Coordinates of C-alpha atoms and ligand atoms in Angstrom, one line a residue:
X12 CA -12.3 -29.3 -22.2
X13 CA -11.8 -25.2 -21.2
X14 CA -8.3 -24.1 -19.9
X15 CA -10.2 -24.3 -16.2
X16 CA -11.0 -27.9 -16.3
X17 CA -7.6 -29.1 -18.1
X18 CA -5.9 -27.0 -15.1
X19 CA -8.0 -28.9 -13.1
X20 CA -7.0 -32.5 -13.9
X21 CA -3.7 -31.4 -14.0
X22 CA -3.7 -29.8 -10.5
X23 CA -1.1 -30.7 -7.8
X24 CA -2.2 -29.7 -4.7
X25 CA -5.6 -27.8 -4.2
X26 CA -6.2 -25.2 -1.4
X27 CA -8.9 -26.9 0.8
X28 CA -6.9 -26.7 4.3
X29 CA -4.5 -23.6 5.1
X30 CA -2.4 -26.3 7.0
X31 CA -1.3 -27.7 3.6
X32 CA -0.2 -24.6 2.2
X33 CA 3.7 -25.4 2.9
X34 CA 6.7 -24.5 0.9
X35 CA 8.2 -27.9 0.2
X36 CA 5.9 -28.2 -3.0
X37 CA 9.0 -26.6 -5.4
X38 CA 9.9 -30.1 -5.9
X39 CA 6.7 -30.5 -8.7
X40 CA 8.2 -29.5 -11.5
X41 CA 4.7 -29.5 -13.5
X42 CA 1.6 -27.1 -13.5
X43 CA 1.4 -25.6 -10.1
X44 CA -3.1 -25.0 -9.4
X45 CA -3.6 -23.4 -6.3
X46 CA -6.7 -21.0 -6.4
X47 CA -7.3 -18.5 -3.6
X48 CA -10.1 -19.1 -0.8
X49 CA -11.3 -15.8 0.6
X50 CA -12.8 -18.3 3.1
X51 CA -9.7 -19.6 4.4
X52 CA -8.1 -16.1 3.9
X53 CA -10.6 -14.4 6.7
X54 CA -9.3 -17.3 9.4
X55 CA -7.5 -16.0 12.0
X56 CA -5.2 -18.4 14.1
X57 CA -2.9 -18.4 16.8
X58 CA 0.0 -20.2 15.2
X59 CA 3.3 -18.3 15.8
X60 CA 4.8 -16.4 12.9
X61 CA 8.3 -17.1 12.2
X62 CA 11.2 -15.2 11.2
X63 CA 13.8 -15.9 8.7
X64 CA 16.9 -14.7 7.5
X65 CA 17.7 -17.7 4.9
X66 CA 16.1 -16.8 2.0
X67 CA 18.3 -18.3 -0.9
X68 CA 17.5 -18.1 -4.6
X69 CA 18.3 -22.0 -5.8
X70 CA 21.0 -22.5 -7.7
X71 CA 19.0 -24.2 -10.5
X72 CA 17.5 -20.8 -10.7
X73 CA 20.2 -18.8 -10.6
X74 CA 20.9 -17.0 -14.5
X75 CA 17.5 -17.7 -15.4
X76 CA 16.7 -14.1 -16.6
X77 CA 19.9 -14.0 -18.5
X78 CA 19.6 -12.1 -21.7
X79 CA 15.8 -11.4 -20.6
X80 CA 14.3 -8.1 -19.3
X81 CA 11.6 -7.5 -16.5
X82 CA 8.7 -5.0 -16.5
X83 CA 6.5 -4.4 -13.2
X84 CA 3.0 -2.2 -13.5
X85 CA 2.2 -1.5 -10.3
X86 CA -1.2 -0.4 -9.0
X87 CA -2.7 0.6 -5.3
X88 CA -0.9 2.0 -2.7
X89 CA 2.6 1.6 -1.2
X90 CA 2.3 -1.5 0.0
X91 CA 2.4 -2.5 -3.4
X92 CA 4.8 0.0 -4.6
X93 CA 7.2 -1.9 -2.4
X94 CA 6.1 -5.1 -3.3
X95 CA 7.0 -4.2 -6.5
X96 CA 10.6 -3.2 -5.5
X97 CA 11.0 -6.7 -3.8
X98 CA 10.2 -8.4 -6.9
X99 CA 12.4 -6.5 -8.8
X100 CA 14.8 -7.4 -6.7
X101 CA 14.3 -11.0 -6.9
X102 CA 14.5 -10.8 -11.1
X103 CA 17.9 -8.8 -10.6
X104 CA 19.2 -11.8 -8.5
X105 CA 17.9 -13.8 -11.3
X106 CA 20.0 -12.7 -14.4
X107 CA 16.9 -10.5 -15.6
X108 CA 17.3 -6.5 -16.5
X109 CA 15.1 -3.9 -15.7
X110 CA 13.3 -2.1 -19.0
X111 CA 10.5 0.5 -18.6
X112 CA 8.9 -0.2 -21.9
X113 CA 6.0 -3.3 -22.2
X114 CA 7.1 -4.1 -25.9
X115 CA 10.6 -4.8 -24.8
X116 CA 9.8 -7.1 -22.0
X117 CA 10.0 -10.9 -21.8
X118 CA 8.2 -11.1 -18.6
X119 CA 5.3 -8.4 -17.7
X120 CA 4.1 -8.5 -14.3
X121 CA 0.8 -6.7 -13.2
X122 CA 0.8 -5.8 -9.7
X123 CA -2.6 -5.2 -9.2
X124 CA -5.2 -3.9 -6.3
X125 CA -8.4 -5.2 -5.3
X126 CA -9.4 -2.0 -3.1
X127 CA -12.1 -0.5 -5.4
X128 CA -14.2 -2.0 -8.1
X129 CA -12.5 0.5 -10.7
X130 CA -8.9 -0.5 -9.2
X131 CA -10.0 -3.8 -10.5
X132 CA -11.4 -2.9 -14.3
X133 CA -8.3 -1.3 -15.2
X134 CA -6.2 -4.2 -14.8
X135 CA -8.3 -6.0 -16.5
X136 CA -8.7 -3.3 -19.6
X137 CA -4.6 -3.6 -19.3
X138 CA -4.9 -7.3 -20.0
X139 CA -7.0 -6.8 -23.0
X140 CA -4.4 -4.4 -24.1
X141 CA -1.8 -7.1 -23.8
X142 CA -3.4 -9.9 -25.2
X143 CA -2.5 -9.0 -29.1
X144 CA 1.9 -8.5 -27.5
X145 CA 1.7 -11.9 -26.5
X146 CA 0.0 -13.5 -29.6
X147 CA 2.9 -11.8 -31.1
X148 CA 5.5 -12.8 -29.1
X149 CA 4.6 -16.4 -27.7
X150 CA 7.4 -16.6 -25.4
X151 CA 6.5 -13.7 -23.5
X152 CA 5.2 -14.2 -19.9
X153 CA 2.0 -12.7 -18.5
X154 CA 1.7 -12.6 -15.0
X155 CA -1.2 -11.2 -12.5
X156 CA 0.0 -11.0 -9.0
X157 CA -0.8 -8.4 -5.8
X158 CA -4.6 -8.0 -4.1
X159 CA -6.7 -8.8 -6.7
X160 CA -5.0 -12.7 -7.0
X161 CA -6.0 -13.7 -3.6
X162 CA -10.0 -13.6 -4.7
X163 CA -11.5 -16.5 -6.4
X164 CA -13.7 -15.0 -8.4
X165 CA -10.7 -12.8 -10.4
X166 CA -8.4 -15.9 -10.6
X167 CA -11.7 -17.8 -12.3
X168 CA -12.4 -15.0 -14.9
X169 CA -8.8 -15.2 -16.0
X170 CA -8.8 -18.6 -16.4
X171 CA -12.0 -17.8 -18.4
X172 CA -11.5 -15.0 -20.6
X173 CA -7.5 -14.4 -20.4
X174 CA -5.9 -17.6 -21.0
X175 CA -3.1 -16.1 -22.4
X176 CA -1.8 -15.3 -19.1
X177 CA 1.3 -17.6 -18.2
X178 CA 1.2 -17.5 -14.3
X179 CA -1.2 -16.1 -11.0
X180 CA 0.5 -15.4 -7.8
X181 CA -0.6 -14.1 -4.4
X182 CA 1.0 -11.7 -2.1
X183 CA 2.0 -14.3 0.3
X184 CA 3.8 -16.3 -2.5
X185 CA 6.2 -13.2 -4.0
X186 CA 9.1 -15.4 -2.6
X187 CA 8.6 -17.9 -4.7
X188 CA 8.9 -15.8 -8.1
X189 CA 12.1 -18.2 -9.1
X190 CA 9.3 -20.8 -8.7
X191 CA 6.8 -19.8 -10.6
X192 CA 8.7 -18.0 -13.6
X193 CA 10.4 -21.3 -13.6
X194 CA 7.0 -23.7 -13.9
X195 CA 6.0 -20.7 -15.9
X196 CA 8.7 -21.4 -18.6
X197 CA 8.5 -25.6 -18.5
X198 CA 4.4 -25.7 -18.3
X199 CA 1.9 -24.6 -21.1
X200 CA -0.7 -24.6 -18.6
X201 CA -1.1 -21.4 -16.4
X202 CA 0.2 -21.5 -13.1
X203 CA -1.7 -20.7 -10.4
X204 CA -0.3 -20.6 -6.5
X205 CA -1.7 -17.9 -4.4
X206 CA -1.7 -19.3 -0.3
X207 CA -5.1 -17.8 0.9
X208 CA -2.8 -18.2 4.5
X209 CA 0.2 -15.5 5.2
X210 CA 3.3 -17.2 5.8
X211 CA 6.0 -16.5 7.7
X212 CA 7.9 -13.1 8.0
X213 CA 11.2 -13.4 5.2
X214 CA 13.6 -10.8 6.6
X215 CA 16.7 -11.2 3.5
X216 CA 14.6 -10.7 0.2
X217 CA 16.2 -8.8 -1.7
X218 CA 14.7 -5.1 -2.9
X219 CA 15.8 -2.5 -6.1
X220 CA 14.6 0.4 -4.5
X221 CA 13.3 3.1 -6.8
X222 CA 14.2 5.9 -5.4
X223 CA 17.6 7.0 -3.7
X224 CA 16.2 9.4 -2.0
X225 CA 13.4 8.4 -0.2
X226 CA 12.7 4.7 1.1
X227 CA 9.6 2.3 1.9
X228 CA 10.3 0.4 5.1
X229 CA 7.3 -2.6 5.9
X230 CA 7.2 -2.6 9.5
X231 CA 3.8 -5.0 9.7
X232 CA 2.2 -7.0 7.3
X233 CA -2.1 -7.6 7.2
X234 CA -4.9 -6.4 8.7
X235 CA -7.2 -8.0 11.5
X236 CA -9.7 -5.2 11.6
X237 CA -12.0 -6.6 9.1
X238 CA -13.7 -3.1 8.9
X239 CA -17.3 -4.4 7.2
X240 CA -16.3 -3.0 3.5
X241 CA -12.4 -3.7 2.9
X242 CA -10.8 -6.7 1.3
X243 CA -7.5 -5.7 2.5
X244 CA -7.9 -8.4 5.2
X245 CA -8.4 -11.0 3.0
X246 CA -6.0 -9.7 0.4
X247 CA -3.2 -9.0 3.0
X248 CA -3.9 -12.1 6.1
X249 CA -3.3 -11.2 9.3
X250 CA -1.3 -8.2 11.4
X251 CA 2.3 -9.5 11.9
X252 CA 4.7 -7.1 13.0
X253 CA 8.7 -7.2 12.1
X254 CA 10.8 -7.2 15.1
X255 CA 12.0 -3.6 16.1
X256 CA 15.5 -4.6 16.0
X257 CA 15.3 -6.0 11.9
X258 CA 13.6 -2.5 11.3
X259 CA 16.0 -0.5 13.1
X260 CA 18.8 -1.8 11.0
X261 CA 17.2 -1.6 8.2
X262 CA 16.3 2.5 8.7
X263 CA 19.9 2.9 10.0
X264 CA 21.3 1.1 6.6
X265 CA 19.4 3.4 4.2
X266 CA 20.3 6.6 6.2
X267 CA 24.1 5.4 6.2
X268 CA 23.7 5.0 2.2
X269 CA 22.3 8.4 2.0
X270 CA 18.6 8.3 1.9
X271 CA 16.8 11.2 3.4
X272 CA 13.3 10.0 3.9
X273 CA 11.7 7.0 5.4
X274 CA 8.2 5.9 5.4
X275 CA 7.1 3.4 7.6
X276 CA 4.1 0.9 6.1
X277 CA 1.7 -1.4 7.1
X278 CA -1.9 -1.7 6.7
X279 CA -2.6 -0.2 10.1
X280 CA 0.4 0.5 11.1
X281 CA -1.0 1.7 14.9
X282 CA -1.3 -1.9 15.0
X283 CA 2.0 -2.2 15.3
X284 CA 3.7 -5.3 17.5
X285 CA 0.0 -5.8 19.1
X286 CA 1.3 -9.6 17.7
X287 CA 4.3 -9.8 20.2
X288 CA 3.6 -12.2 23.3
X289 CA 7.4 -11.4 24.7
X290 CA 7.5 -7.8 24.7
X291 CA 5.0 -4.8 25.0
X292 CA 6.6 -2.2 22.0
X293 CA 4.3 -0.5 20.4
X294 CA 4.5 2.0 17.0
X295 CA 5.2 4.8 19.8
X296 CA 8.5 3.3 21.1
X297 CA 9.2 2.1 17.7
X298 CA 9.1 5.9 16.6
X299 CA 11.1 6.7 19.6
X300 CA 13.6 4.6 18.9
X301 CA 13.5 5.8 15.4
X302 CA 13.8 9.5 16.2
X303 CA 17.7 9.1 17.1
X304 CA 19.1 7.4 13.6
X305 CA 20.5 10.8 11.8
X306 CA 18.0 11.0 9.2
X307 CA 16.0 13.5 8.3
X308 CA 12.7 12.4 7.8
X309 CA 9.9 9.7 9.0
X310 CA 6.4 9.0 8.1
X311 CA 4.5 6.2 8.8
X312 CA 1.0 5.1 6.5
X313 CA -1.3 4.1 7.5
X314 CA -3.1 4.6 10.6
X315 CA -6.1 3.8 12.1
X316 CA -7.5 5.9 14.6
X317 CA -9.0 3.2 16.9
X318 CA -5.1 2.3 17.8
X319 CA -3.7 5.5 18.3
X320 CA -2.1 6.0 21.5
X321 CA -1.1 8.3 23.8
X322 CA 2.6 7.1 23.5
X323 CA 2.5 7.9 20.3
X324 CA 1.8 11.1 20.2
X325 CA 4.2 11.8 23.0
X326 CA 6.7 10.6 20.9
X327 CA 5.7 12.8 17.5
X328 CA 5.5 15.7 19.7
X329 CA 9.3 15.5 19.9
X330 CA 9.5 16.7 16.5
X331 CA 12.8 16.4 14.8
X332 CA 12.6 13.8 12.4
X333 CA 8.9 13.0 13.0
X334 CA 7.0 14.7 10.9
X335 CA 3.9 16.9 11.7
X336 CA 1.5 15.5 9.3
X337 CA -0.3 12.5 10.2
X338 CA -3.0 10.6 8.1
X339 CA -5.6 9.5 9.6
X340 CA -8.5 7.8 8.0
X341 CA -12.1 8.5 9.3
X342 CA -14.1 7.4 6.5
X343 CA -17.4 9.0 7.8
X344 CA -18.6 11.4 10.6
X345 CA -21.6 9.3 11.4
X346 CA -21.5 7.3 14.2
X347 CA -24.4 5.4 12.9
X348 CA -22.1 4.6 9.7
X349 CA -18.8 4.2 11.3
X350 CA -20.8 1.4 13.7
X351 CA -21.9 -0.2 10.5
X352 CA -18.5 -0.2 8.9
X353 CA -17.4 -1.9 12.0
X354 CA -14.3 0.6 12.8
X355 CA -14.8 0.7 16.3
X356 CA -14.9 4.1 17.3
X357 CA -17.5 7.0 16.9
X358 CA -17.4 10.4 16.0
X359 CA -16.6 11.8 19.1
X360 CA -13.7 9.3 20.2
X361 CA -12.2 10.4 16.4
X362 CA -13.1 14.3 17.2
X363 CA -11.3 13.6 20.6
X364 CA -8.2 11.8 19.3
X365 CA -7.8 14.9 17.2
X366 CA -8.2 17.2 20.0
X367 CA -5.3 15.5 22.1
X368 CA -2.7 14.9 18.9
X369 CA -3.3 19.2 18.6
X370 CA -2.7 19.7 22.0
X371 CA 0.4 18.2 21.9
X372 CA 1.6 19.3 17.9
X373 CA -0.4 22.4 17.7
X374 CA 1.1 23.0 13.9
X375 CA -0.5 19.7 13.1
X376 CA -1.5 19.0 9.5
X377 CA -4.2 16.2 9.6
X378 CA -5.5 14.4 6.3
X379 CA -7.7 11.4 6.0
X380 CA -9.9 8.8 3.5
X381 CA -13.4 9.3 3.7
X382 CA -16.0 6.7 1.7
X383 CA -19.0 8.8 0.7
X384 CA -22.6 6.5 -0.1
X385 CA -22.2 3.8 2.0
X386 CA -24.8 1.3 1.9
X387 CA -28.3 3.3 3.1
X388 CA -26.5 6.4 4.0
X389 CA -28.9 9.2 4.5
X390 CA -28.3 12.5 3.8
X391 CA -28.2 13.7 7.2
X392 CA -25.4 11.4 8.1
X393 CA -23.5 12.3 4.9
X394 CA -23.5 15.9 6.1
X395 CA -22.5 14.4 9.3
X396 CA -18.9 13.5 7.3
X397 CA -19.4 17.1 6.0
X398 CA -19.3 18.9 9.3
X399 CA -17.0 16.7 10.7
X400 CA -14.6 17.5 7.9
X401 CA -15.1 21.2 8.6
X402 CA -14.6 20.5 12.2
X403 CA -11.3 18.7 12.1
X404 CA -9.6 21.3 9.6
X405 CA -8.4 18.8 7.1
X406 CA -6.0 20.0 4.5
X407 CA -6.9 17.1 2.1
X408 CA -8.6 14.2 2.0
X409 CA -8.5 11.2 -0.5
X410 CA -12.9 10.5 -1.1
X411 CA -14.2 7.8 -2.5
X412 CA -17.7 6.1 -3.3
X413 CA -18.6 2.8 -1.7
X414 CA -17.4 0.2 -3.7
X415 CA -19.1 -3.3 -3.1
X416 CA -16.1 -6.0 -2.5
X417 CA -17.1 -9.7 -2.8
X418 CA -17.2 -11.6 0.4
X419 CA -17.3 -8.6 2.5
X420 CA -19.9 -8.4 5.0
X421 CA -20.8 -5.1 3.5
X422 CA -21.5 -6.6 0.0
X423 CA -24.3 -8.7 1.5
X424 CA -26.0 -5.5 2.6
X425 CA -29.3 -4.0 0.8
X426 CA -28.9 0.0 -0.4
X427 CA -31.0 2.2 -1.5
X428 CA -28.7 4.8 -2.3
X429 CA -28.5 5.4 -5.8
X430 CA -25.5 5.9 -8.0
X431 CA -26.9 9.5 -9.0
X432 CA -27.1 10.3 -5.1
X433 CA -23.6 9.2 -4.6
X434 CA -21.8 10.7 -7.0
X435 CA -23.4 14.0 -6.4
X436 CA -22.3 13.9 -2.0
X437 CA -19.0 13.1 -3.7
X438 CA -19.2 16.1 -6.0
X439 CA -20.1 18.3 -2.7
X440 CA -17.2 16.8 -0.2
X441 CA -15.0 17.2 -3.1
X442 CA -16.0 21.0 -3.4
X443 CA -15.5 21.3 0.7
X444 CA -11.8 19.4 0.5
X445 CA -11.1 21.6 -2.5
X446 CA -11.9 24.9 -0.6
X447 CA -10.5 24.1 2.6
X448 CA -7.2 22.8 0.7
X449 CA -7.1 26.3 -1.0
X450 CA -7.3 27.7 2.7
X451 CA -4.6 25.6 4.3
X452 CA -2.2 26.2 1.5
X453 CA -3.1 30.1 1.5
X454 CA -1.3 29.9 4.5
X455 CA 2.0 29.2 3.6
X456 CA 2.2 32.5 1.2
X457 CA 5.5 34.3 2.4
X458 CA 6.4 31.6 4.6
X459 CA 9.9 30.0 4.6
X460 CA 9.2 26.2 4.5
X461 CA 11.6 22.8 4.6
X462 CA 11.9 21.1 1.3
X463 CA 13.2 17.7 0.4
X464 CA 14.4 17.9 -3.1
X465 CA 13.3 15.2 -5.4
X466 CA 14.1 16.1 -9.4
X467 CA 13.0 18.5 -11.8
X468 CA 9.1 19.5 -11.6
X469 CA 7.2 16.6 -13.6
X470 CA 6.2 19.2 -15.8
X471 CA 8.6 22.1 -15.9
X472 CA 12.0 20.4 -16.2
X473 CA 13.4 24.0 -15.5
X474 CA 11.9 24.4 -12.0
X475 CA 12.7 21.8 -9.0
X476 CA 10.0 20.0 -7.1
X477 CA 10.2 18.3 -3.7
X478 CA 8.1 17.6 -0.5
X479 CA 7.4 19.7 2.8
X480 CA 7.1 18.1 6.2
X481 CA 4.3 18.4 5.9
X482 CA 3.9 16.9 2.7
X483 CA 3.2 19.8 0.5
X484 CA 4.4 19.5 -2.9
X485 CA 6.4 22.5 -3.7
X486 CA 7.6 23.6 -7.4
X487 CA 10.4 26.4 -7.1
X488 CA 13.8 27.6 -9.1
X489 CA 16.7 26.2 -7.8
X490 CA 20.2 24.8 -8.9
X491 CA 19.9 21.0 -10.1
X492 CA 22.9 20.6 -6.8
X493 CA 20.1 20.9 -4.6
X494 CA 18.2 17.6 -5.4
X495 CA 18.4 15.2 -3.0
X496 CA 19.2 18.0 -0.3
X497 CA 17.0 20.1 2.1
X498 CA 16.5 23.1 1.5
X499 CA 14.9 26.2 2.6
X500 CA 11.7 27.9 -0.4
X501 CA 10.2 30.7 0.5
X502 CA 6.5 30.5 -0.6
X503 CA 5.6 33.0 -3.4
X504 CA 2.2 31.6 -4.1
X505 CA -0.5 29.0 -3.1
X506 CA -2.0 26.5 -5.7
X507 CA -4.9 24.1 -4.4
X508 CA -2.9 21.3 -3.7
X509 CA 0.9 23.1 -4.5
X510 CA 2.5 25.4 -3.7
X511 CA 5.6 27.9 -5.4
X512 CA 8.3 29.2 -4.1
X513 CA 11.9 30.6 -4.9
X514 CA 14.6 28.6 -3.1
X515 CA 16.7 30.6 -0.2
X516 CA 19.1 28.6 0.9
X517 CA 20.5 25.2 1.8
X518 CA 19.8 23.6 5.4
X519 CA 20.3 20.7 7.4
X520 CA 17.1 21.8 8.9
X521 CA 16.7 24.7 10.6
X522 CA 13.4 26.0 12.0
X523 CA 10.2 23.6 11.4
X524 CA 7.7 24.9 9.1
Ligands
5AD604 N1 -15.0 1.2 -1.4 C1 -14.6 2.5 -1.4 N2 -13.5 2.9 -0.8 C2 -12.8 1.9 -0.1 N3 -11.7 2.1 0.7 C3 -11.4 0.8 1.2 N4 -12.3 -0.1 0.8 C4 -13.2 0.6 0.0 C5 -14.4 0.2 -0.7 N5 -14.9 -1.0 -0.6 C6 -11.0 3.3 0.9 C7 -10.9 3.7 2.4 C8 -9.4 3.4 2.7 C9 -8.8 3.7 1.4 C10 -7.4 3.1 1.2 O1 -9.6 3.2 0.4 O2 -11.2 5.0 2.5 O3 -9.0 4.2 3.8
SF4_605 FE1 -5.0 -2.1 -2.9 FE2 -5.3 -2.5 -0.3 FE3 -4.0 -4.3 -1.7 FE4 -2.9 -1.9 -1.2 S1 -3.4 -3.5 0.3 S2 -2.9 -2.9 -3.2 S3 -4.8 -0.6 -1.3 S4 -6.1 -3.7 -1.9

């Protein structure tokens, strides 16, 4: 019997009907199997999301980690970075310390992504690396858990080829980490419990936030766009939005403990409270409200350009705290494509959203994604993306070639691009983001810009580093009392993507640059 089919006679509870997925199965205290369906996952019903505030580690639980250290590898985007700090969170409450280094750890985490094919092979390539730590050290736990646990077919080559891992988990199931480590410890089997369903919205989970000077903030979880290539629907369930008045606390909480920067995240975050049936409030008035807690800074990732509204742009127009960089994902400049990738607007809808978000911020500094060899793109629409690119005036861009996602409609589809082609319109919008990068950031030479001090350069620990508004990275000497501050660098010279400068002075501030 293979580890598949003994987890199979020994399973609980299986996955067939997202109505069963309910909390109340803690009480099994043996080998949890609950595989993923990306069938069920792409449902979409009405049933109202609910809000709680009662989330309670059990006291059985409780001193579990003691004398037992933690170790998270995150991978993907900032979704998952705060995912991550949630979890570690969740171990602190647990008895369990934090160590940085994989040898050290009695319980390794992978928080993986499902986004891209190569996403995908390197969590599996960090497995392999893992395999001979945990034949050394039989007590360690091994546990896979973010996007790539809520598809079926990753969950099955584990259980194939990496039976050494202790426990798979889901993104809808991180509140049950005491759970799971727990079964983890008592069972020899692998557990498995990813809901293909989202739950409910857990407002009290406790977070170790990794920075003190910057902070993620969810405002909406999932995605219901179901754009033709993306798994993040299926990975993610659908949109629900926090309420405004759990978020406002939460931004006013970090700024009275000192943090200078907030992000705002969701999956499409113009999406925002679209989910409400009692109120109209909308990511505009959100901002708005936003805009009046004294704190520096707020960004929001990521947007999508079909939901972008007029009241939001109102709003970022105010300036202040609302920062003049927005990304905004296009992913082609064919409307052809775009039609095919199912994101509901066309070229010129996308050219004129950018035309009205200039009008009203004229200073403006737009970046977007862009997925280059999309199934039977012809070269004349790839130059469509090019000219578009050109058009807009991007400063920078994040490119990437088409990667085929199981169960996405866009998987099914027949292309007769090849590789060779692919990579070579990704070598030329890569030169035409590098050159018009170099131009954008030319610009800032002898300009005095604002900059949120982070630490010492990554690789100069004798120069500072820090952000602009709009999100320029910026290496310049300064006194170590200036990290964490904002501070005023005039620009000496323009890299490609950074820029130097010599610090001027300290500001709360001043003029916007
Ligand atoms: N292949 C390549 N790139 C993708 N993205 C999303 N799905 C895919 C895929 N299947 C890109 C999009 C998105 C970014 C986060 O990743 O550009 O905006
Ligand atoms: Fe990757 Fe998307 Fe999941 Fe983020 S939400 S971790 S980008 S698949």
């Amino acid at each position: 019997m293979n580890e598949k089919q003994r987890l199979e006679s020994k399973q609980v509870q299986q996955s067939t009907s997202s109505a069963k997925q309910e909390k109340d199965y803690s009480q099994y205290f043996q080998t949890v199997y609950m595989p993923p369906s990306l069938k069920d996952a792409r449902r979409r019903g009405r049933e109202e999301v609910k809000y709680h505030k009662d989330f309670e580690i059990p006291d059985e639980f409780l001193g579990m980690g003691q004398g037992r250290k933690f170790y998270i590898r995150t991978y993907g985007c900032q979704m998952n970075e705060h995912d991550t700090e949630v979890m570690a969170g969740i171990f602190m409450e647990l008895g369990y310390e934090h160590t940085d280094s994989v040898e050290d750890a009695d319980v390794i985490l992978l928080n993986t992504c499902a986004i891209r094919e190569n996403a995908e092979n390197k969590v599996f390539g960090e497995l392999g690396h893992l395999k001979p730590l945990k034949l050394e050290k039989p007590d360690l736990l091994i546990g896979v858990c973010g996007c790539m646990s809520q598809e079926e077919s990753v969950v099955n080559r584990i259980l194939e080829k990496h039976q050494f891992v202790d426990m798979i988990f889901g993104t809808h199931n991180i509140h049950r980490l005491p759970n799971i480590l727990n079964e983890a410890y008592l069972s020899k089997e692998m557990v498995v419990e990813v809901w293909s369903k989202e739950g409910d919205i857990i407002e009290n989970l406790p977070k170790v936030r990794m920075g003190k000077i910057k902070a993620w903030v969810n405002i909406m979880y999932g995605c219901d766009k179901f754009c033709t290539y993306c798994i993040v629907p299926y990975t993610r369930g659908k949109e629900r939005s926090r309420r405004p008045e759990d978020i406002i606390q939460e931004v006013r909480h970090l700024a009275a403990q000192g943090y200078k920067e907030i992000t705002l995240l969701g999956q499409n975050v113009n999406a925002y409270g679209k989910d409400f049936d009692d109120i109209e409030y909308g990511l505009g008035d959100l901002m708005d409200e936003l805009r009046k807690i004294d704190i520096p800074r707020i960004r929001f990732t990521t947007s999508h350009p079909r939901d972008f509204d007029d009241r939001l742009i109102e709003v970022l127009a105010k300036k202040g705290n609302m920062m003049e960089h927005i990304h905004l994902p296009v992913q082609s400049g064919s409307s052809d494509i775009l039609k095919i990738m199912g994101r509901v607007y066309n070229r010129e809808q996308y050219l004129e959203l950018v035309r009205k978000i200039k009008a009203a911020i004229p200073d403006v500094s737009l970046s977007t994604d862009i997925i280059v060899g999309f199934p039977n793109e012809t070269d004349e629409q790839f130059e469509e993306t090019l000219s578009l690119y050109k058009e807009v005036g991007f400063e920078t861009a994040y490119t990437f070639i088409y990667s085929p996602r199981e169960g996405t409609p866009a998987a099914k589809m027949k292309d007769n691009v090849s590789m060779e082609v692919k990579k070579e319109r990704l070598q030329r919008l890569n030169k035409l983001v590098n050159e018009l990068s170099a131009e954008a950031m030319k610009k800032y030479e002898g300009q005095i810009v604002e900059v949120l001090v982070e630490g010492e350069s990554k690789t100069n620990p004798d120069v500072l580093a820090g952000y602009t508004r709009k999100n320029k990275l910026v290496n310049f000497k300064g006194p170590k009392s200036a990290i964490g501050k904002l501070v005023n660098v005039k620009i000496t010279e323009a890299k490609t993507w950074t820029l130097d400068g010599v610090m001027v002075e300290e500001r709360e501030a001043a003029e916007v640059n």
